[in-house]
Short mmCIF file of C-alpha atoms in Angstrom, two decimals:
data_model
loop_
_atom_site.label_atom_id
_atom_site.label_comp_id
_atom_site.label_asym_id
_atom_site.label_seq_id
_atom_site.Cartn_x
_atom_site.Cartn_y
_atom_site.Cartn_z
CA MET L 1 50.40 241.98 138.14
CA SER L 2 52.35 242.74 141.34
CA ILE L 3 49.53 242.82 143.89
CA ILE L 4 48.30 239.23 143.67
CA SER L 5 45.65 239.22 146.40
CA CYS L 6 44.59 240.95 149.60
CA PHE L 7 43.22 239.40 152.78
CA LEU L 8 41.39 240.53 155.90
CA MET L 9 42.61 238.48 158.85
CA PRO L 10 41.82 238.90 162.57
CA HIS L 11 44.46 238.55 165.28
CA PRO L 12 43.09 237.01 168.52
CA PRO L 13 46.07 235.40 170.31
CA LEU L 14 43.78 232.79 171.87
CA ILE L 15 43.36 231.27 168.41
CA ILE L 16 46.82 229.73 169.01
CA PRO L 17 46.08 226.40 170.76
CA ASP L 18 48.78 226.76 173.45
CA ILE L 19 47.32 230.15 174.38
CA GLY L 20 43.63 229.39 173.91
CA LYS L 21 43.85 226.06 175.82
CA GLY L 22 40.63 224.86 174.23
CA GLU L 23 38.84 228.22 174.06
CA GLU L 24 39.96 228.54 170.45
CA LYS L 25 37.49 225.82 169.51
CA LYS L 26 34.72 228.39 169.97
CA ILE L 27 36.03 230.17 166.86
CA GLN L 28 36.53 227.09 164.70
CA ASP L 29 35.06 228.87 161.65
CA THR L 30 37.79 231.50 161.97
CA ILE L 31 40.49 228.84 162.38
CA ASP L 32 39.26 227.05 159.25
CA SER L 33 39.25 230.34 157.31
CA MET L 34 42.74 231.30 158.48
CA ASP L 35 44.02 227.88 157.41
CA ARG L 36 42.31 228.34 154.07
CA ILE L 37 44.02 231.69 153.62
CA GLY L 38 47.36 230.07 154.45
CA THR L 39 46.89 227.47 151.71
CA LEU L 40 45.87 230.13 149.20
CA ILE L 41 48.97 232.21 149.91
CA ALA L 42 51.07 229.07 149.46
CA GLU L 43 49.49 228.67 146.02
CA TYR L 44 50.26 232.31 145.12
CA ARG L 45 53.90 232.05 146.30
CA PRO L 46 54.45 235.80 146.86
CA ASP L 47 57.95 237.30 147.08
CA THR L 48 56.82 239.74 149.76
CA ILE L 49 53.98 239.77 152.27
CA ILE L 50 52.88 243.15 153.60
CA VAL L 51 51.05 243.10 156.93
CA ILE L 52 49.23 246.25 158.04
CA THR L 53 48.62 246.15 161.79
CA PRO L 54 47.07 248.43 164.45
CA HIS L 55 49.34 247.18 167.23
CA GLY L 56 52.88 248.17 166.26
CA ASN L 57 54.36 251.65 166.76
CA LEU L 58 51.17 253.66 166.31
CA PHE L 59 51.59 257.37 165.60
CA ARG L 60 48.85 259.96 165.48
CA ASP L 61 50.41 261.77 162.53
CA ALA L 62 52.31 259.15 160.49
CA ILE L 63 52.33 255.58 159.21
CA SER L 64 55.29 253.63 160.57
CA ILE L 65 57.38 250.98 158.83
CA ASN L 66 59.62 248.63 160.79
CA TYR L 67 63.23 248.84 159.56
CA ASP L 68 64.93 246.08 161.56
CA LYS L 69 66.99 243.81 159.31
CA LEU L 70 65.39 240.77 160.96
CA LEU L 71 61.77 241.08 162.05
CA ILE L 72 61.38 239.07 165.25
CA GLY L 73 58.53 238.58 167.69
CA ASP L 74 56.91 236.15 170.10
CA PHE L 75 53.83 235.68 172.25
CA GLY L 76 55.61 236.53 175.52
CA SER L 77 52.95 239.12 176.35
CA PHE L 78 50.48 236.22 176.38
CA GLY L 79 52.65 233.88 178.46
CA HIS L 80 54.29 232.01 175.60
CA SER L 81 57.64 233.48 174.56
CA ASN L 82 58.50 230.02 173.22
CA ILE L 83 56.09 230.62 170.30
CA ASN L 84 58.22 232.91 168.17
CA GLN L 85 58.69 234.01 164.57
CA GLU L 86 61.51 235.54 162.53
CA TYR L 87 61.45 237.01 159.02
CA ILE L 88 63.77 238.86 156.66
CA ASN L 89 62.67 242.46 156.22
CA ASP L 90 62.23 243.60 152.62
CA ARG L 91 64.13 246.80 153.36
CA GLU L 92 64.43 247.74 149.70
CA PHE L 93 60.62 247.84 149.62
CA ALA L 94 60.51 249.81 152.90
CA ASP L 95 63.01 252.40 151.63
CA ALA L 96 61.07 252.84 148.39
CA LEU L 97 57.78 253.20 150.30
CA ILE L 98 59.15 256.01 152.43
CA GLU L 99 60.61 257.85 149.45
CA GLU L 100 57.41 257.59 147.40
CA ALA L 101 55.14 258.45 150.35
CA THR L 102 57.25 261.55 151.06
CA ASP L 103 57.02 262.60 147.41
CA ASN L 104 53.22 262.30 147.69
CA ASN L 105 53.04 264.26 150.97
CA ILE L 106 51.81 261.22 152.91
CA PRO L 107 53.39 261.20 156.39
CA ALA L 108 55.34 257.98 156.97
CA VAL L 109 58.45 257.11 159.01
CA LEU L 110 60.98 254.31 159.19
CA VAL L 111 61.30 252.91 162.70
CA ASP L 112 65.08 252.56 162.52
CA HIS L 113 67.77 252.48 165.22
CA ASN L 114 67.80 256.27 165.67
CA LEU L 115 64.03 256.60 166.00
CA LYS L 116 63.86 253.65 168.41
CA LYS L 117 66.57 255.20 170.55
CA GLU L 118 65.06 258.69 170.53
CA TYR L 119 61.50 257.63 171.36
CA LYS L 120 62.22 254.35 173.21
CA LEU L 121 60.22 252.36 170.65
CA ASN L 122 59.84 248.59 170.54
CA SER L 123 60.23 247.20 167.04
CA ARG L 124 59.38 243.58 167.80
CA LEU L 125 56.56 242.07 165.79
CA ASP L 126 53.18 242.60 167.47
CA HIS L 127 50.37 240.07 167.68
CA GLY L 128 48.62 241.82 164.79
CA VAL L 129 51.41 240.38 162.62
CA LEU L 130 52.21 237.20 164.54
CA VAL L 131 48.70 235.71 164.55
CA PRO L 132 48.00 235.96 160.79
CA LEU L 133 51.52 234.74 159.93
CA TYR L 134 51.19 231.82 162.35
CA PHE L 135 48.64 230.43 159.89
CA VAL L 136 50.47 231.53 156.75
CA THR L 137 53.75 229.88 157.77
CA LYS L 138 52.05 226.55 158.35
CA TYR L 139 51.89 226.36 154.56
CA TYR L 140 54.42 228.83 153.12
CA ARG L 141 57.65 230.42 154.32
CA SER L 142 59.52 231.63 151.22
CA PHE L 143 58.76 235.33 151.58
CA ASP L 144 60.22 238.55 152.92
CA LEU L 145 58.06 240.71 155.16
CA VAL L 146 57.10 244.38 155.33
CA HIS L 147 55.68 245.32 158.75
CA ILE L 148 53.50 248.44 158.61
CA THR L 149 51.53 250.09 161.42
CA TYR L 150 48.83 252.44 160.22
CA GLY L 151 48.67 256.01 161.50
CA LEU L 152 45.62 258.00 162.60
CA LEU L 153 45.51 259.80 159.26
CA SER L 154 42.72 260.91 156.95
CA ASN L 155 40.97 258.41 154.71
CA MET L 156 42.59 260.16 151.72
CA ASP L 157 46.10 259.64 153.14
CA LEU L 158 45.42 256.01 154.08
CA TYR L 159 44.12 255.25 150.59
CA GLY L 160 47.00 257.20 149.08
CA PHE L 161 49.51 255.13 151.05
CA GLY L 162 47.87 251.99 149.68
CA GLN L 163 48.38 253.39 146.19
CA VAL L 164 52.06 253.90 147.05
CA ILE L 165 52.32 250.22 148.06
CA GLN L 166 50.91 249.20 144.69
CA LYS L 167 53.27 251.54 142.82
CA ILE L 168 56.35 250.17 144.61
CA SER L 169 55.21 246.59 144.06
CA ASN L 170 55.14 247.33 140.33
CA LYS L 171 58.38 249.31 140.32
CA LEU L 172 60.33 246.57 142.11
CA ASN L 173 58.52 243.81 140.22
CA ARG L 174 57.56 242.08 143.45
CA GLN L 175 54.75 239.52 143.63
CA VAL L 176 52.94 240.83 146.72
CA VAL L 177 50.20 239.66 149.07
CA VAL L 178 48.70 242.27 151.39
CA ILE L 179 47.20 241.30 154.76
CA ALA L 180 44.97 243.81 156.53
CA SER L 181 45.23 242.64 160.11
CA GLY L 182 42.34 243.79 162.25
CA ASP L 183 39.53 242.73 164.52
CA LEU L 184 36.16 244.33 163.97
CA SER L 185 33.98 245.61 166.83
CA HIS L 186 35.19 244.84 170.37
CA LYS L 187 31.74 245.65 171.76
CA LEU L 188 29.38 242.99 170.45
CA THR L 189 28.17 241.52 173.74
CA ARG L 190 27.63 242.48 177.37
CA ASN L 191 30.75 240.56 178.41
CA ALA L 192 32.92 241.95 175.60
CA PRO L 193 36.37 243.23 176.65
CA SER L 194 35.45 246.84 175.89
CA GLY L 195 31.83 246.73 177.10
CA PHE L 196 28.73 246.65 174.93
CA SER L 197 27.61 249.01 172.18
CA GLU L 198 24.60 248.57 169.95
CA PHE L 199 26.74 250.05 167.18
CA GLY L 200 29.18 247.14 167.26
CA ALA L 201 27.03 244.73 165.28
CA ILE L 202 25.94 247.51 162.92
CA PHE L 203 29.57 248.35 162.11
CA ASP L 204 30.53 244.72 161.56
CA GLN L 205 27.53 244.03 159.32
CA MET L 206 28.40 247.05 157.19
CA ILE L 207 32.07 246.06 156.79
CA ILE L 208 31.20 242.49 155.82
CA LYS L 209 28.53 243.73 153.38
CA PHE L 210 30.85 246.29 151.79
CA LEU L 211 33.62 243.70 151.38
CA LYS L 212 31.25 241.23 149.73
CA GLU L 213 29.88 243.87 147.37
CA ASP L 214 33.26 245.52 146.64
CA SER L 215 31.86 248.83 147.91
CA ARG L 216 35.24 250.53 148.26
CA THR L 217 34.01 254.10 148.54
CA ASP L 218 31.61 253.08 151.33
CA ILE L 219 34.50 251.49 153.23
CA MET L 220 36.67 254.56 152.75
CA THR L 221 33.97 257.01 153.88
CA LEU L 222 32.42 254.99 156.72
CA ASP L 223 31.18 257.30 159.48
CA GLY L 224 34.06 257.85 161.92
CA LYS L 225 31.64 258.20 164.82
CA LEU L 226 30.20 254.78 164.06
CA SER L 227 33.62 253.11 164.00
CA GLU L 228 34.56 254.87 167.24
CA LYS L 229 31.38 253.72 168.97
CA ALA L 230 31.94 250.19 167.67
CA GLY L 231 35.41 250.04 169.24
CA GLU L 232 37.18 248.44 166.27
CA CYS L 233 40.84 248.20 165.31
CA GLY L 234 40.70 247.01 161.71
CA LEU L 235 39.14 249.78 159.63
CA ARG L 236 42.32 251.70 158.85
CA SER L 237 44.15 248.49 157.90
CA ILE L 238 41.31 247.74 155.47
CA GLN L 239 41.38 251.30 154.11
CA ILE L 240 45.09 251.08 153.27
CA MET L 241 44.37 247.71 151.67
CA MET L 242 41.69 249.37 149.52
CA GLY L 243 44.34 251.77 148.20
CA THR L 244 46.61 248.90 147.17
CA LEU L 245 43.79 247.78 144.84
CA ASP L 246 43.32 251.17 143.16
CA GLY L 247 42.51 250.66 139.48
CA LEU L 248 42.34 246.88 139.90
CA GLY L 249 39.32 244.62 139.64
CA THR L 250 38.81 241.97 142.30
CA LYS L 251 36.80 238.88 143.07
CA ASN L 252 35.71 239.24 146.70
CA ARG L 253 34.92 236.37 149.07
CA VAL L 254 34.06 236.54 152.77
CA PHE L 255 35.08 233.18 154.21
CA SER L 256 33.67 233.64 157.71
CA TYR L 257 32.50 236.05 160.37
CA GLU L 258 31.84 235.33 164.06
CA GLY L 259 32.10 237.02 167.44
CA PRO L 260 31.50 234.62 170.36
CA PHE L 261 33.86 236.49 172.68
CA GLY L 262 32.28 239.87 171.97
CA VAL L 263 34.89 240.74 169.31
CA GLY L 264 34.14 240.46 165.58
CA TYR L 265 36.48 238.21 163.59
CA GLY L 266 36.15 238.48 159.82
CA CYS L 267 38.16 236.60 157.18
CA ALA L 268 37.99 237.63 153.53
CA GLU L 269 39.93 237.61 150.27
CA LEU L 270 40.00 240.19 147.50
CA THR L 271 41.67 238.42 144.57
CA VAL L 272 43.02 240.66 141.82
CA THR L 273 41.45 239.83 138.45
CA GLY L 274 43.05 242.55 136.30
CA LYS L 275 42.90 246.25 135.50
CA GLN L 276 39.74 248.25 136.20
CA ASN L 277 40.13 251.89 135.24
CA ASP L 278 36.50 252.98 135.17
CA ARG L 279 36.47 254.24 138.75
CA ASN L 280 38.38 257.01 140.48
CA ILE L 281 37.99 256.10 144.13
CA LEU L 282 40.02 259.07 145.39
CA GLN L 283 37.67 261.48 143.61
CA GLU L 284 34.69 259.64 145.10
CA ILE L 285 36.23 259.85 148.58
CA ASP L 286 37.01 263.55 148.15
CA ARG L 287 33.49 264.28 146.92
CA LYS L 288 31.91 262.46 149.86
CA ASN L 289 34.32 264.07 152.35
CA SER L 290 33.37 267.49 150.98
CA ALA L 291 29.66 266.73 151.34
CA ILE L 292 30.16 265.60 154.95
CA LYS L 293 32.17 268.74 155.77
CA ALA L 294 29.53 270.98 154.18
CA GLU L 295 26.83 269.29 156.24
CA ILE L 296 28.83 269.75 159.44
CA ARG L 297 29.46 273.44 158.72
CA GLU L 298 25.79 273.99 157.87
CA LYS L 299 24.72 272.57 161.23
CA GLU L 300 27.11 274.69 163.28
CA ASP L 301 25.48 276.99 165.81
CA GLU L 302 27.00 280.30 166.87
CA TYR L 303 29.08 278.73 169.67
CA VAL L 304 30.84 276.28 167.37
CA ARG L 305 31.12 278.79 164.54
CA LEU L 306 32.83 281.24 166.90
CA ALA L 307 35.37 278.61 167.99
CA ARG L 308 36.13 277.66 164.40
CA LYS L 309 36.39 281.24 163.12
CA THR L 310 38.64 282.12 166.07
CA LEU L 311 41.19 279.42 165.32
CA GLU L 312 41.06 279.83 161.55
CA THR L 313 41.72 283.56 161.86
CA TYR L 314 44.46 283.09 164.44
CA VAL L 315 46.31 280.41 162.46
CA SER L 316 45.96 281.94 158.99
CA ARG L 317 46.24 285.64 159.86
CA LYS L 318 47.90 285.62 163.31
CA LYS L 319 45.03 287.76 164.54
CA ARG L 320 42.71 287.34 167.52
CA ILE L 321 39.10 288.15 166.66
CA THR L 322 36.89 290.17 169.01
CA SER L 323 33.54 289.04 170.36
CA ASP L 324 31.89 292.39 169.66
CA ASP L 325 32.45 292.07 165.90
CA ASN L 326 31.66 288.36 165.57
CA VAL L 327 28.81 287.52 167.96
CA GLN L 328 25.09 288.21 167.73
CA ASP L 329 23.72 286.07 170.58
CA LYS L 330 23.29 288.20 173.71
CA VAL L 331 23.78 285.17 175.97
CA LEU L 332 27.28 284.74 174.57
CA LEU L 333 28.07 288.40 175.21
CA THR L 334 26.50 288.86 178.65
CA GLU L 335 26.70 285.56 180.54
CA LYS L 336 29.72 283.86 182.07
CA ALA L 337 30.59 280.14 182.37
CA GLY L 338 33.43 277.68 182.24
CA VAL L 339 33.98 276.52 178.65
CA PHE L 340 35.81 273.64 177.00
CA VAL L 341 36.70 273.72 173.31
CA SER L 342 37.46 270.34 171.73
CA ILE L 343 38.94 269.86 168.26
CA LYS L 344 39.03 266.58 166.34
CA LYS L 345 40.78 265.57 163.14
CA ASN L 346 39.97 262.32 161.34
CA GLY L 347 37.84 261.34 164.32
CA GLU L 348 40.76 261.67 166.75
CA LEU L 349 41.30 264.39 169.36
CA ARG L 350 43.56 267.16 168.04
CA GLY L 351 43.26 269.56 170.97
CA CYS L 352 41.12 270.28 174.01
CA ILE L 353 41.49 273.11 176.51
CA GLY L 354 38.96 274.60 178.88
CA THR L 355 38.16 276.37 182.09
CA ILE L 356 36.16 274.89 184.97
CA GLU L 357 34.96 278.31 186.07
CA PRO L 358 34.69 281.56 184.05
CA THR L 359 37.88 283.57 183.71
CA LYS L 360 36.69 286.11 181.13
CA LYS L 361 33.96 288.74 180.95
CA SER L 362 31.67 286.57 178.79
CA ILE L 363 31.12 283.11 177.35
CA ALA L 364 32.17 284.46 173.95
CA GLU L 365 35.55 285.61 175.28
CA GLU L 366 35.95 282.27 177.05
CA ILE L 367 35.36 280.45 173.74
CA ILE L 368 37.80 282.69 171.85
CA THR L 369 40.57 282.19 174.42
CA ASN L 370 40.07 278.45 174.76
CA ALA L 371 39.77 277.85 171.00
CA ILE L 372 43.22 279.38 170.51
CA SER L 373 44.61 277.44 173.46
CA ALA L 374 43.16 274.14 172.23
CA GLY L 375 44.57 274.62 168.75
CA ILE L 376 47.96 276.08 169.61
CA TYR L 377 48.89 275.43 173.22
CA ASP L 378 47.55 272.00 174.18
CA PRO L 379 50.83 270.39 175.39
CA ARG L 380 49.79 266.96 174.08
CA PHE L 381 49.85 268.08 170.45
CA LYS L 382 51.90 270.18 168.07
CA PRO L 383 50.23 273.48 167.09
CA ILE L 384 47.64 273.23 164.33
CA ASP L 385 48.91 274.20 160.86
CA GLU L 386 46.97 276.19 158.28
CA ASP L 387 46.68 273.19 155.95
CA GLU L 388 44.82 271.27 158.68
CA LEU L 389 42.06 273.82 159.21
CA ASP L 390 39.69 272.38 156.63
CA GLN L 391 39.88 268.92 158.28
CA LEU L 392 38.89 269.98 161.79
CA VAL L 393 35.62 269.43 163.63
CA TYR L 394 34.81 271.48 166.73
CA SER L 395 32.62 271.13 169.80
CA VAL L 396 32.02 273.59 172.63
CA ASP L 397 30.95 272.53 176.12
CA ILE L 398 29.40 275.07 178.47
CA LEU L 399 29.90 273.87 182.05
CA MET L 400 27.18 274.05 184.64
CA LYS L 401 28.11 274.74 188.27
CA PRO L 402 29.81 271.65 189.80
CA GLU L 403 28.34 269.95 192.88
CA LYS L 404 30.29 267.96 195.47
CA ILE L 405 29.58 264.24 195.77
CA LYS L 406 30.89 261.66 198.22
CA THR L 407 30.52 258.41 196.27
CA LYS L 408 30.81 257.41 192.64
CA ASP L 409 27.22 256.00 192.73
CA LYS L 410 26.15 259.58 191.96
CA LEU L 411 27.94 259.45 188.63
CA ASN L 412 26.70 258.60 185.17
CA PRO L 413 29.35 259.01 182.42
CA GLN L 414 26.71 259.93 179.84
CA GLU L 415 25.11 262.63 182.00
CA TYR L 416 27.80 263.97 184.33
CA GLY L 417 31.39 265.06 183.96
CA ILE L 418 33.67 264.64 186.95
CA ILE L 419 36.30 266.70 188.74
CA VAL L 420 38.71 265.05 191.20
CA SER L 421 41.10 266.98 193.41
CA LYS L 422 43.69 266.41 196.13
CA GLY L 423 45.65 269.44 197.23
CA HIS L 424 47.14 271.06 194.13
CA LYS L 425 46.30 268.05 191.97
CA LYS L 426 43.12 268.32 189.92
CA GLY L 427 41.66 266.49 186.94
CA LEU L 428 38.50 266.94 184.86
CA LEU L 429 36.74 264.66 182.41
CA LEU L 430 33.80 265.80 180.30
CA PRO L 431 30.63 263.69 180.11
CA ASN L 432 29.31 261.66 177.19
CA LEU L 433 32.68 260.87 175.61
CA GLU L 434 33.07 258.15 172.99
CA GLY L 435 34.61 255.02 174.53
CA VAL L 436 33.88 256.04 178.13
CA ASP L 437 30.86 253.88 178.91
CA THR L 438 31.23 253.04 182.60
CA VAL L 439 31.79 254.94 185.83
CA ASP L 440 34.90 252.83 186.55
CA GLU L 441 36.40 253.81 183.20
CA GLN L 442 35.52 257.45 183.83
CA MET L 443 37.19 257.34 187.25
CA ARG L 444 40.29 255.59 185.94
CA ILE L 445 40.84 258.24 183.26
CA VAL L 446 40.19 261.28 185.42
CA LEU L 447 42.42 260.04 188.27
CA ARG L 448 45.22 259.39 185.80
CA LYS L 449 44.81 262.91 184.38
CA ALA L 450 45.02 264.35 187.90
CA GLY L 451 48.01 262.23 188.90
CA ILE L 452 46.07 260.80 191.85
CA ASN L 453 46.31 257.12 192.82
CA PRO L 454 42.98 255.28 193.15
CA TRP L 455 43.68 254.33 196.76
CA GLU L 456 44.33 257.92 197.87
CA THR L 457 41.73 260.13 199.51
CA TYR L 458 40.41 262.79 197.17
CA GLU L 459 37.39 265.03 196.60
CA MET L 460 34.86 264.56 193.80
CA GLU L 461 32.51 266.94 192.03
CA ARG L 462 30.10 266.23 189.22
CA PHE L 463 28.78 268.64 186.62
CA ARG L 464 26.54 268.78 183.58
CA VAL L 465 27.34 270.49 180.29
CA ILE L 466 25.47 271.99 177.39
CA ARG L 467 27.27 270.61 174.35
CA HIS L 468 27.36 272.46 171.06
CA HIS L 469 28.65 270.56 168.02
#
């Protein structure tokens, strides 16, 4: 067998004694587990170690593979550039991955000299690679490395890329260990780095349970809203790892889990035991995805349905629908309001355009115009393609009249959106957004959107919305 074993490993830099300066002792269980993993990998003696990280060159629409001949990195970002690592890149493996992924229509790119130059990318090893390998190299060094950063792709594509890794491992006859580098929820406690969410512990408990029970389909189809609320960075690494085990049986062991700093650190091994061809995980994922999509479509109200039908018609038929032929609700046809249309794909924003005040003769016309703009003309994204339409989820916000406020004490990010303005500069942030839990975070984002410095004088308005999703 070419895939020998897979591991979940966290990547807190403070676990390195020179960085933690004693704080690392609070996660001694994790240290012991990471050391245990290092000794196991030394026993397996892999030719190649593949590390899947969230913290390299992260692209919204592609998985990236580092193509430097030598893979080099250090902990300079954490005040210790003297702690450094260097590995030989298994470029034959990287080339084969790209070719096979392309043949399977899975978006992946090599971060080579040209791409680095064009997009000013940094190809040095990130701490998502450095921390796990710090423990591995205490016990074993005779391996080449493949450095992969997951993309914000669908669960089907992430699993499919894992299958590609397995196929190339077999084709090149490499003995391979896969490390899914990732921390779990960053929101476990009140003093957690990303704030607190009650969903953090729920997410972590589910991941640990699913790993123990080898519940691969449950991992692959975990609710995206839950993972977003939990504030994690490891799920997609784990999902690619699941794909590398397609058709293989495993013995699963969770070595430890703890979160004293408000971030969940889990260590686990999935040891390959042989072939297991009685399950088709991709079919299970597709079936569950279809059920989720059907449920979402069934719950759509007329506002959301209008936004979706507008963009689907415009993209597939290059035609703009009319409100008179597609709307029954008299409120939509007779009332006016500012409207924002938001579009998500795989849980990530794919487009959002709106109007603070009405610019059309009705809410319906406002939705139609802004749905097209969000899907085609949002400058942050490329226009939506026809093959993406089935993967999109829509929401429509109807804006209430804004009211001026003088201090941020009048804000509540769950209840009020905010508008800031200074001269011709203006920025808006909708209320009740995932990951925006505090007024300070809300202010930071909206000021950045407006191009206004925090120390400048500016005007503030708050507003409520009626959200349809």
